[in-house]
PDB file of C-alpha atoms in Angstrom:
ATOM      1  CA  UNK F   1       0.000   0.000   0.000  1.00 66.00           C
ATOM      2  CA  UNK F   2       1.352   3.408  -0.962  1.00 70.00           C
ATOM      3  CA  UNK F   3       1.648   6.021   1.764  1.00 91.00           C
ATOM      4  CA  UNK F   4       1.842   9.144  -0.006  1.00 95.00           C
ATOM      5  CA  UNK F   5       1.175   8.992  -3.511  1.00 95.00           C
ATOM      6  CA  UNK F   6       1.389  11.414  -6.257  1.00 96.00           C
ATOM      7  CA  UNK F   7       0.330  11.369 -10.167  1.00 96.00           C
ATOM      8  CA  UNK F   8       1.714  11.891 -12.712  1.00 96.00           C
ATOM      9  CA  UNK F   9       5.068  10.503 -12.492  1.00 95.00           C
ATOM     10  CA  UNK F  10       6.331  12.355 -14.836  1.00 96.00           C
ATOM     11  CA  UNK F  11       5.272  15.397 -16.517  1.00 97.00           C
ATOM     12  CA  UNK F  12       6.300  17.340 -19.855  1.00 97.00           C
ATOM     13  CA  UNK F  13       4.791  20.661 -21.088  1.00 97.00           C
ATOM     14  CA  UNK F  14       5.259  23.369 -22.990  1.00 97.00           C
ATOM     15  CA  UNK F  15       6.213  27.184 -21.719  1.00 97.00           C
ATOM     16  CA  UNK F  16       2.733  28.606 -20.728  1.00 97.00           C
ATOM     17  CA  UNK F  17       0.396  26.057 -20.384  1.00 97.00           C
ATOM     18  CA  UNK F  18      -1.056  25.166 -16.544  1.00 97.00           C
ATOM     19  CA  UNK F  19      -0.822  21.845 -15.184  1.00 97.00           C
ATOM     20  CA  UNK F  20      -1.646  20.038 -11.835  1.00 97.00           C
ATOM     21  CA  UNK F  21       0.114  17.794  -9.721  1.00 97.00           C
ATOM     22  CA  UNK F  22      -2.209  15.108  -7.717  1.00 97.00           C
ATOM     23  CA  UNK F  23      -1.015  14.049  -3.918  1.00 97.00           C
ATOM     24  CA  UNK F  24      -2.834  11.863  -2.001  1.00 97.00           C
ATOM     25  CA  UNK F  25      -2.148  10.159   1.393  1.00 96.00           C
ATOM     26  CA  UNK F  26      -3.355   6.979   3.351  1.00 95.00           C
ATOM     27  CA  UNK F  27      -1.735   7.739   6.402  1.00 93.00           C
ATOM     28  CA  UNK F  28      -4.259   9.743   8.367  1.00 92.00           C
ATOM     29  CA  UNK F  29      -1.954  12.499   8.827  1.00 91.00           C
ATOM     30  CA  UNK F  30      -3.391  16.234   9.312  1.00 88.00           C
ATOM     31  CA  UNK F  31      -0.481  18.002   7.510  1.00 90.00           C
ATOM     32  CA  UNK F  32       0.722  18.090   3.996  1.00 92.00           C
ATOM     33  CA  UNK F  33       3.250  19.918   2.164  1.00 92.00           C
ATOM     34  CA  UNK F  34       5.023  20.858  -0.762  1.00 95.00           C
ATOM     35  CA  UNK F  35       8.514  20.784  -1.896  1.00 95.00           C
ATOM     36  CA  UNK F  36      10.130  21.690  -4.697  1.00 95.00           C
ATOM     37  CA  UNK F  37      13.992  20.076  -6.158  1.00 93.00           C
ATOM     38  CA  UNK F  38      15.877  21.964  -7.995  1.00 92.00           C
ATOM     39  CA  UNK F  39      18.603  20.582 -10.828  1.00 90.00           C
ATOM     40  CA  UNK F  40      21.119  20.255  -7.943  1.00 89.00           C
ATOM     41  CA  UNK F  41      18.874  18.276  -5.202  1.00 88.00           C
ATOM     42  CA  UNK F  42      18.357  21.506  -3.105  1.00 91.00           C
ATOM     43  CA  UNK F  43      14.877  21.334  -1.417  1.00 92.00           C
ATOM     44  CA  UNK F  44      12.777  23.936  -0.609  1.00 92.00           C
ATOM     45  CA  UNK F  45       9.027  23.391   1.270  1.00 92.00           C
ATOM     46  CA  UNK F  46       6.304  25.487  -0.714  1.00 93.00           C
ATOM     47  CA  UNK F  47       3.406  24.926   0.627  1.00 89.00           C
ATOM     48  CA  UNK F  48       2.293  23.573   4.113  1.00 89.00           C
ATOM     49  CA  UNK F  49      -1.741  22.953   4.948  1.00 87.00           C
ATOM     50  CA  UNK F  50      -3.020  21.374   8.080  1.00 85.00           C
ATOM     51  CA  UNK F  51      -6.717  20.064   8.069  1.00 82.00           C
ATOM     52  CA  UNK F  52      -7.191  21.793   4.638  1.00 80.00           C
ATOM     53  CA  UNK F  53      -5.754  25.165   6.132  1.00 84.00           C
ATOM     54  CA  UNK F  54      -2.632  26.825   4.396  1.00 86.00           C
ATOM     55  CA  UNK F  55      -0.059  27.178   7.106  1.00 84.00           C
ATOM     56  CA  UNK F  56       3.294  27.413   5.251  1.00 81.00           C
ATOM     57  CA  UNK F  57       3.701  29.860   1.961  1.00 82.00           C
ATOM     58  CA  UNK F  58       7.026  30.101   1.225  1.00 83.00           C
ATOM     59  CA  UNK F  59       7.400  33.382  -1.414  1.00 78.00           C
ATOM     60  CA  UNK F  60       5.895  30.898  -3.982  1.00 87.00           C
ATOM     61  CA  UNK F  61       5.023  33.416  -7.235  1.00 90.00           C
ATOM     62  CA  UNK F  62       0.902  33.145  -7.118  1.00 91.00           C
ATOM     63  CA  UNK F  63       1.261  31.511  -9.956  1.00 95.00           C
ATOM     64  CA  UNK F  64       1.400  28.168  -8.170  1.00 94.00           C
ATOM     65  CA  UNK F  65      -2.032  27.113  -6.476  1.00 92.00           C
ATOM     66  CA  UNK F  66      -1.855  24.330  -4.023  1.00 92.00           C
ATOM     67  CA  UNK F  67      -5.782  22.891  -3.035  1.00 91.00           C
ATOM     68  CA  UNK F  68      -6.649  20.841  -0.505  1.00 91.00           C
ATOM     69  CA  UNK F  69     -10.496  19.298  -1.004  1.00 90.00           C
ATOM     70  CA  UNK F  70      -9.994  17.106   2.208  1.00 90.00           C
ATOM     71  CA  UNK F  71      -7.106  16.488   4.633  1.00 88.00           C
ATOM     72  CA  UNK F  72      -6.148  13.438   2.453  1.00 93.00           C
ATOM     73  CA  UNK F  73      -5.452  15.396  -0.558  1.00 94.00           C
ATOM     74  CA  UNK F  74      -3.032  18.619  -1.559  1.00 94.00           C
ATOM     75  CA  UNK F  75      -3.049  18.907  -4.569  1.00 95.00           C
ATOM     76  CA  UNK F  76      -0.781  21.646  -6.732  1.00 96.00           C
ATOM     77  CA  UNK F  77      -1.796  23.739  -9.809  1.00 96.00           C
ATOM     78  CA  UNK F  78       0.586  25.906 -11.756  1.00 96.00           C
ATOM     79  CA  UNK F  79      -0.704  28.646 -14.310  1.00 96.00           C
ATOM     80  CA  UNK F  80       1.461  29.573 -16.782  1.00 97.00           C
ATOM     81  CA  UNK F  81       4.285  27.358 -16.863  1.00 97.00           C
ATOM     82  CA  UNK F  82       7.984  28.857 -16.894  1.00 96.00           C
ATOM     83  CA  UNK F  83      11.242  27.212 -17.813  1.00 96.00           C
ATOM     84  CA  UNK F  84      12.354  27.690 -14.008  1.00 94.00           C
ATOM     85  CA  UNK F  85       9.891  25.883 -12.765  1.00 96.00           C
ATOM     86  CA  UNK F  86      11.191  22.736 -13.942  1.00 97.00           C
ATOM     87  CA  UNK F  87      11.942  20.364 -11.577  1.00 96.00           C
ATOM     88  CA  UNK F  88      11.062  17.645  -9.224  1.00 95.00           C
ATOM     89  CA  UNK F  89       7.899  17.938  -6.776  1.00 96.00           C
ATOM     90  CA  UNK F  90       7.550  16.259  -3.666  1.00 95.00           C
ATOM     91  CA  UNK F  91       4.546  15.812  -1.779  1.00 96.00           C
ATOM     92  CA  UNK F  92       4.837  14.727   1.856  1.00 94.00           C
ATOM     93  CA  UNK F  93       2.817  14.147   5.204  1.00 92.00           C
ATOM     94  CA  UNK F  94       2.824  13.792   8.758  1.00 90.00           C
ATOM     95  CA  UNK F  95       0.790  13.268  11.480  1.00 85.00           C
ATOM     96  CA  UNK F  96       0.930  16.605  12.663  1.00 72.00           C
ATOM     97  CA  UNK F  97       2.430  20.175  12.083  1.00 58.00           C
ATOM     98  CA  UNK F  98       4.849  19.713  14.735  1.00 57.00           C
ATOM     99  CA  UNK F  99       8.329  19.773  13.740  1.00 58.00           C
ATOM    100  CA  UNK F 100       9.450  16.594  16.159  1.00 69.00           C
ATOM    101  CA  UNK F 101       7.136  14.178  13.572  1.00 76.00           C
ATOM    102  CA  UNK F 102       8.273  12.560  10.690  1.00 84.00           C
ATOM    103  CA  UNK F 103       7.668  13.522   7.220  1.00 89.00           C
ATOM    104  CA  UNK F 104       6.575  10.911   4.766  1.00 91.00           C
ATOM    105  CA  UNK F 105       7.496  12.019   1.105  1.00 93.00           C
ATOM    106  CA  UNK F 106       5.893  10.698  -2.310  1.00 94.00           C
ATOM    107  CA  UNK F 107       7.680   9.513  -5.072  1.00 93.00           C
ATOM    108  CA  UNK F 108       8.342  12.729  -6.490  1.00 94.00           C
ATOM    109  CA  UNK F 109       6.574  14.643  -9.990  1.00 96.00           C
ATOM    110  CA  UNK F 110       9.709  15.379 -12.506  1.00 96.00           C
ATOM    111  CA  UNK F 111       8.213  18.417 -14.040  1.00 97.00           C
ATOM    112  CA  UNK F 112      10.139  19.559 -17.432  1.00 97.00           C
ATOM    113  CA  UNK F 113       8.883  22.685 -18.840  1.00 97.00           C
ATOM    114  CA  UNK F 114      10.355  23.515 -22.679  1.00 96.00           C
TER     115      UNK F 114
ATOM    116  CA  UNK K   1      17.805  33.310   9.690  1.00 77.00           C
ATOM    117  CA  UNK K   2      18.266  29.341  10.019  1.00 83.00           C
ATOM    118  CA  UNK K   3      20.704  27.686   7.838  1.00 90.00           C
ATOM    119  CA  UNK K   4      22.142  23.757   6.998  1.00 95.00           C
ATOM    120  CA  UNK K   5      25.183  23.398   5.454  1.00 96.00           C
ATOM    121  CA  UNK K   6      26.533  19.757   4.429  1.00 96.00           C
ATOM    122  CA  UNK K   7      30.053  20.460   4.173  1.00 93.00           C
ATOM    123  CA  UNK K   8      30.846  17.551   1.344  1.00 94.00           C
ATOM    124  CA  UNK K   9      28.451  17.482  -1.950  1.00 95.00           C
ATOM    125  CA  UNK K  10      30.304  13.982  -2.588  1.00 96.00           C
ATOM    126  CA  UNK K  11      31.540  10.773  -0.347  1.00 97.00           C
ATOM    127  CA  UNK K  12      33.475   8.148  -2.559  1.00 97.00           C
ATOM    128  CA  UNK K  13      34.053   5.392   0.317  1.00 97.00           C
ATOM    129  CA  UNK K  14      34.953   2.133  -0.716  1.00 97.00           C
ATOM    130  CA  UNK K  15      32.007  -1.092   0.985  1.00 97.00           C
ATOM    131  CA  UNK K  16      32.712  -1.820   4.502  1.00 97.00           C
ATOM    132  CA  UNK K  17      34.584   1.328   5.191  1.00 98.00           C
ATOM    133  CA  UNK K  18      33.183   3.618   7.829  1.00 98.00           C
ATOM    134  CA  UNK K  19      31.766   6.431   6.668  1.00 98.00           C
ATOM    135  CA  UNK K  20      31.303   9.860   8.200  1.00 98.00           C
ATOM    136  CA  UNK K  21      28.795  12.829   6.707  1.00 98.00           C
ATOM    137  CA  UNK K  22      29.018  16.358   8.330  1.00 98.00           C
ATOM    138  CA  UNK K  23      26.670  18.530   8.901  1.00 97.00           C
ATOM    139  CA  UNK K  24      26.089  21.901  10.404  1.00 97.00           C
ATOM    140  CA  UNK K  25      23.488  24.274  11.219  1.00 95.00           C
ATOM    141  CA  UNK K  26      23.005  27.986  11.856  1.00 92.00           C
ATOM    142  CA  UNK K  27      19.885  29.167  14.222  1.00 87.00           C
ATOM    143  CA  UNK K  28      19.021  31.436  17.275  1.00 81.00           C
ATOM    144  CA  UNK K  29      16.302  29.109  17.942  1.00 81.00           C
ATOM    145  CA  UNK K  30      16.109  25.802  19.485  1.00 79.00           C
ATOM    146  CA  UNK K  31      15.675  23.073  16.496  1.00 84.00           C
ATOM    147  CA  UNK K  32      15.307  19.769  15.597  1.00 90.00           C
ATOM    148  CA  UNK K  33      17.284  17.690  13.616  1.00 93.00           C
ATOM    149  CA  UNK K  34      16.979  15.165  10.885  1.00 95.00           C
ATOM    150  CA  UNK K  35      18.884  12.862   8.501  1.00 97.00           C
ATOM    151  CA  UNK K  36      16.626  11.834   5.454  1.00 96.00           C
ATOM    152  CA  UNK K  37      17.818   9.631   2.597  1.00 96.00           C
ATOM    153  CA  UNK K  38      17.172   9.538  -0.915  1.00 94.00           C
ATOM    154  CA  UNK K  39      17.871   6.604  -2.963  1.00 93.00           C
ATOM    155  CA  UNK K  40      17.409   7.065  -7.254  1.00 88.00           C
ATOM    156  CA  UNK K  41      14.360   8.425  -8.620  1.00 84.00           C
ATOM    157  CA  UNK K  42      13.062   8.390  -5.203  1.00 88.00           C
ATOM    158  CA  UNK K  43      11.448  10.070  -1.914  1.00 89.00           C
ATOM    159  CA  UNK K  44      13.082  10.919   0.887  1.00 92.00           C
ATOM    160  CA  UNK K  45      13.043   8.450   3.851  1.00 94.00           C
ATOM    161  CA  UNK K  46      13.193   9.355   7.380  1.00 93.00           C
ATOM    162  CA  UNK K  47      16.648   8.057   8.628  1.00 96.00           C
ATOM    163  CA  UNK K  48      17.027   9.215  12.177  1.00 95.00           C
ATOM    164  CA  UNK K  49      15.966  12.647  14.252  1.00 93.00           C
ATOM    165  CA  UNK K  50      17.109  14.344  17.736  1.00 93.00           C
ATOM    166  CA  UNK K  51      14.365  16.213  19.586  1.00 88.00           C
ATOM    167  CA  UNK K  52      16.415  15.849  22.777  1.00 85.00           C
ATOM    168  CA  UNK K  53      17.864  14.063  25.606  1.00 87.00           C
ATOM    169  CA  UNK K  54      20.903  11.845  24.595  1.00 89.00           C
ATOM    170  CA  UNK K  55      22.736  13.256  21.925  1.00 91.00           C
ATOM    171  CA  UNK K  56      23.562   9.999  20.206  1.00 96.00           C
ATOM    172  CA  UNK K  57      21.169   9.089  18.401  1.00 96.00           C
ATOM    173  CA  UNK K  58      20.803   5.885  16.251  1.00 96.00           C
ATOM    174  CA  UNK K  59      18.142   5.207  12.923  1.00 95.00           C
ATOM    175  CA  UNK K  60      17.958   3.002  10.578  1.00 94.00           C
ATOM    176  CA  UNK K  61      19.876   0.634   8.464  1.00 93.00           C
ATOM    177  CA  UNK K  62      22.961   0.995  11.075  1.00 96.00           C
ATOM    178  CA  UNK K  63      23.431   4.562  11.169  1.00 97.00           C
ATOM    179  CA  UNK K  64      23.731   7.006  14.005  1.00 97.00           C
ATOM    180  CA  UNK K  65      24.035  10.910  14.525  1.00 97.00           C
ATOM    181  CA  UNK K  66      26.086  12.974  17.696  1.00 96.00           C
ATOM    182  CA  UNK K  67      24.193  16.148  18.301  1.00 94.00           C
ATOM    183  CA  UNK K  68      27.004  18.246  19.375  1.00 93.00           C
ATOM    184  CA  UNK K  69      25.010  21.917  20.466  1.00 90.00           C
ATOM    185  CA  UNK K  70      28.546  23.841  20.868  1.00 91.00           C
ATOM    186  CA  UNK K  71      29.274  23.118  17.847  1.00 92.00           C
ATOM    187  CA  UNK K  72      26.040  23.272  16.206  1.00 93.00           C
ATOM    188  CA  UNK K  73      26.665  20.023  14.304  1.00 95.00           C
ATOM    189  CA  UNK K  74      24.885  16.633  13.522  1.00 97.00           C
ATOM    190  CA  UNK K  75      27.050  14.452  11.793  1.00 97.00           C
ATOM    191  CA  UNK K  76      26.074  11.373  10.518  1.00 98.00           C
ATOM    192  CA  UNK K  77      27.999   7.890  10.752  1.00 98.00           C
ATOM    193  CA  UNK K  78      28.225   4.649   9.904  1.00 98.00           C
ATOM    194  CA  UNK K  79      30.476   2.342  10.382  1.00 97.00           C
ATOM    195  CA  UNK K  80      30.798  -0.193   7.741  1.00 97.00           C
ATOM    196  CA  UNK K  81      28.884   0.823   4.597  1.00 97.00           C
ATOM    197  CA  UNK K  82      27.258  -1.200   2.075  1.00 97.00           C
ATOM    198  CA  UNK K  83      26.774  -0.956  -1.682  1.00 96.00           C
ATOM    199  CA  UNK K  84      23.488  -0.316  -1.125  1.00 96.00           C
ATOM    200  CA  UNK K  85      23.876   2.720   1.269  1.00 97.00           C
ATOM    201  CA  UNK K  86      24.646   4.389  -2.206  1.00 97.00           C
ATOM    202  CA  UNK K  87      22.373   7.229  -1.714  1.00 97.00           C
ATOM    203  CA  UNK K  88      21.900  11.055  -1.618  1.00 96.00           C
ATOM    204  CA  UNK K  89      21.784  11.624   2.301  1.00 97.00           C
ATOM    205  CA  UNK K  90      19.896  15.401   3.745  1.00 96.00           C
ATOM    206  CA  UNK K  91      20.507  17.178   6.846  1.00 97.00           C
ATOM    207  CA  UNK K  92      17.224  19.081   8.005  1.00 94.00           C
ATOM    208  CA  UNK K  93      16.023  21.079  10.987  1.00 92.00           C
ATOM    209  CA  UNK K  94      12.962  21.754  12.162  1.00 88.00           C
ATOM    210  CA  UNK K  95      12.172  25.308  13.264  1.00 78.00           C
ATOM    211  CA  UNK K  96      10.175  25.191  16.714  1.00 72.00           C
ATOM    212  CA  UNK K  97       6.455  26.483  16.385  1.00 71.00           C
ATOM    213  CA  UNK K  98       6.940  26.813  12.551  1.00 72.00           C
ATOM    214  CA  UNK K  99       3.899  24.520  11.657  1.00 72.00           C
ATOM    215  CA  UNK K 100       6.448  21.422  10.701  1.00 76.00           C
ATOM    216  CA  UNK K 101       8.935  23.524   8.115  1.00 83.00           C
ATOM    217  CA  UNK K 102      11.821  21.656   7.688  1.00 89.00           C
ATOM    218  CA  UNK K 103      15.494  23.760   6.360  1.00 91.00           C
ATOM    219  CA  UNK K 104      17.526  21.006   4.164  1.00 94.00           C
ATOM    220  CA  UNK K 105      20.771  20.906   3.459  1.00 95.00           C
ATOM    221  CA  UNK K 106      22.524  20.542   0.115  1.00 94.00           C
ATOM    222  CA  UNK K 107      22.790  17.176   0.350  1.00 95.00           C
ATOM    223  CA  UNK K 108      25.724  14.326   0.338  1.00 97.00           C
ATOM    224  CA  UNK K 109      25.748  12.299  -2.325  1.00 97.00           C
ATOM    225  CA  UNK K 110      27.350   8.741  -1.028  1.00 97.00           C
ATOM    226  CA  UNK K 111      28.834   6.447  -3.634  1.00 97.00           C
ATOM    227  CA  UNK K 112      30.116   3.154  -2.254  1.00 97.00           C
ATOM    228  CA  UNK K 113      32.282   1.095  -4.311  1.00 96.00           C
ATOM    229  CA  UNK K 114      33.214  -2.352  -4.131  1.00 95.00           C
TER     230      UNK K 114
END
């Protein structure tokens, strides 16, 4: 059984269009996040929500939309694709938004924008 | 500001040899501190964390961290590596009260040969 799961695995586009990134969890945990990988493995959290409420915004340009329907789910839009915002996505959970718990991450969404 | 800083991007280590990954931090806050791993074209797997009390602490798959405060340093061991320990390793705190935000580090890449 997947934990934390996240479609698609993959994901190619072109400069402009908007795409979404699915992210769903089995755990039961009340917080999700966001993180983004760059080219050189540096990770940065995004987004943060805790029972559906955004927490965490990390000076993400508004052009990225995370949405949580129900505590199981974050999911992340992104209007207007740009060339920087290729990368790998990480979705991850944890049972609560204290920093002592563990964070369970997806698989990852390798997002490559030409 | 909080900071991580991994102070090698690569380890070459040969299997069996002991292996030693540094880490260091920068805050003005009390934090905790993680070790996640990240094996190919994967997520990143909890691998040990301090919160407090002893400062040796041990995780998974053999390895163990000293939390040395003075020194603001967590530095991860193991050892006698295998070839699958062959990983990207992460040093991350956890800012107290910041609704589970974790600050990585650059990240070690570990390459065991045989």
């Amino acid at each position: 059984d997947t934990a934390v799961s996240q479609t698609p695995k993959y994901l190619v586009t072109q400069m402009g269009n908007d795409k979404s990134i699915k992210c769903e969890q089995n755990l039961g945990h009340d917080t999700m996040y966001w993180y983004k990988q760059d080219s050189k493995k540096f990770l940065k959290i995004m987004f943060s929500y805790n029972n559906k409420e955004l927490i965490i915004n990390e000076t993400v340009p508004n052009r990225f939309s995370p949405k949580s329907p129900d505590k199981a789910h974050l999911n992340l839009h992104i209007n207007s694709l740009e060339l920087g915002d290729s990368a790998v996505y990480f979705c991850a959970s944890s049972q609560a938004g204290g920093n002592y718990n563990e964070q369970f991450f997806g698989p990852g969404t390798r997002l490559t924008v030409l | 500001a909080q900071s991580v800083t991994q102070l090698d991007s690569q380890v070459p280590v040969f299997e069996e040899a002991p292996v030693e990954l540094r880490c260091n931090y920068s805050s003005s806050v009390s934090v905790y501190l993680f070790w996640y791993v990240q094996y190919p074209n994967q997520g990143l797997q909890l691998l040990l964390k301090y919160l407090s009390g002893s400062t040796l602490v041990k995780g998974i798959n053999g390895f163990e961290a000293e939390f040395n405060k003075s020194q603001t340093s967590f530095h991860l061991r193991k050892p006698s590596v295998h070839i699958s320990d062959t990983a990207e390793y992460f040093c991350a705190v956890g800012l107290y009260n910041q609704g589970g935000k974790l600050i990585f580090g650059q990240g070690t890449e570990l390459s065991v040969k045989p």
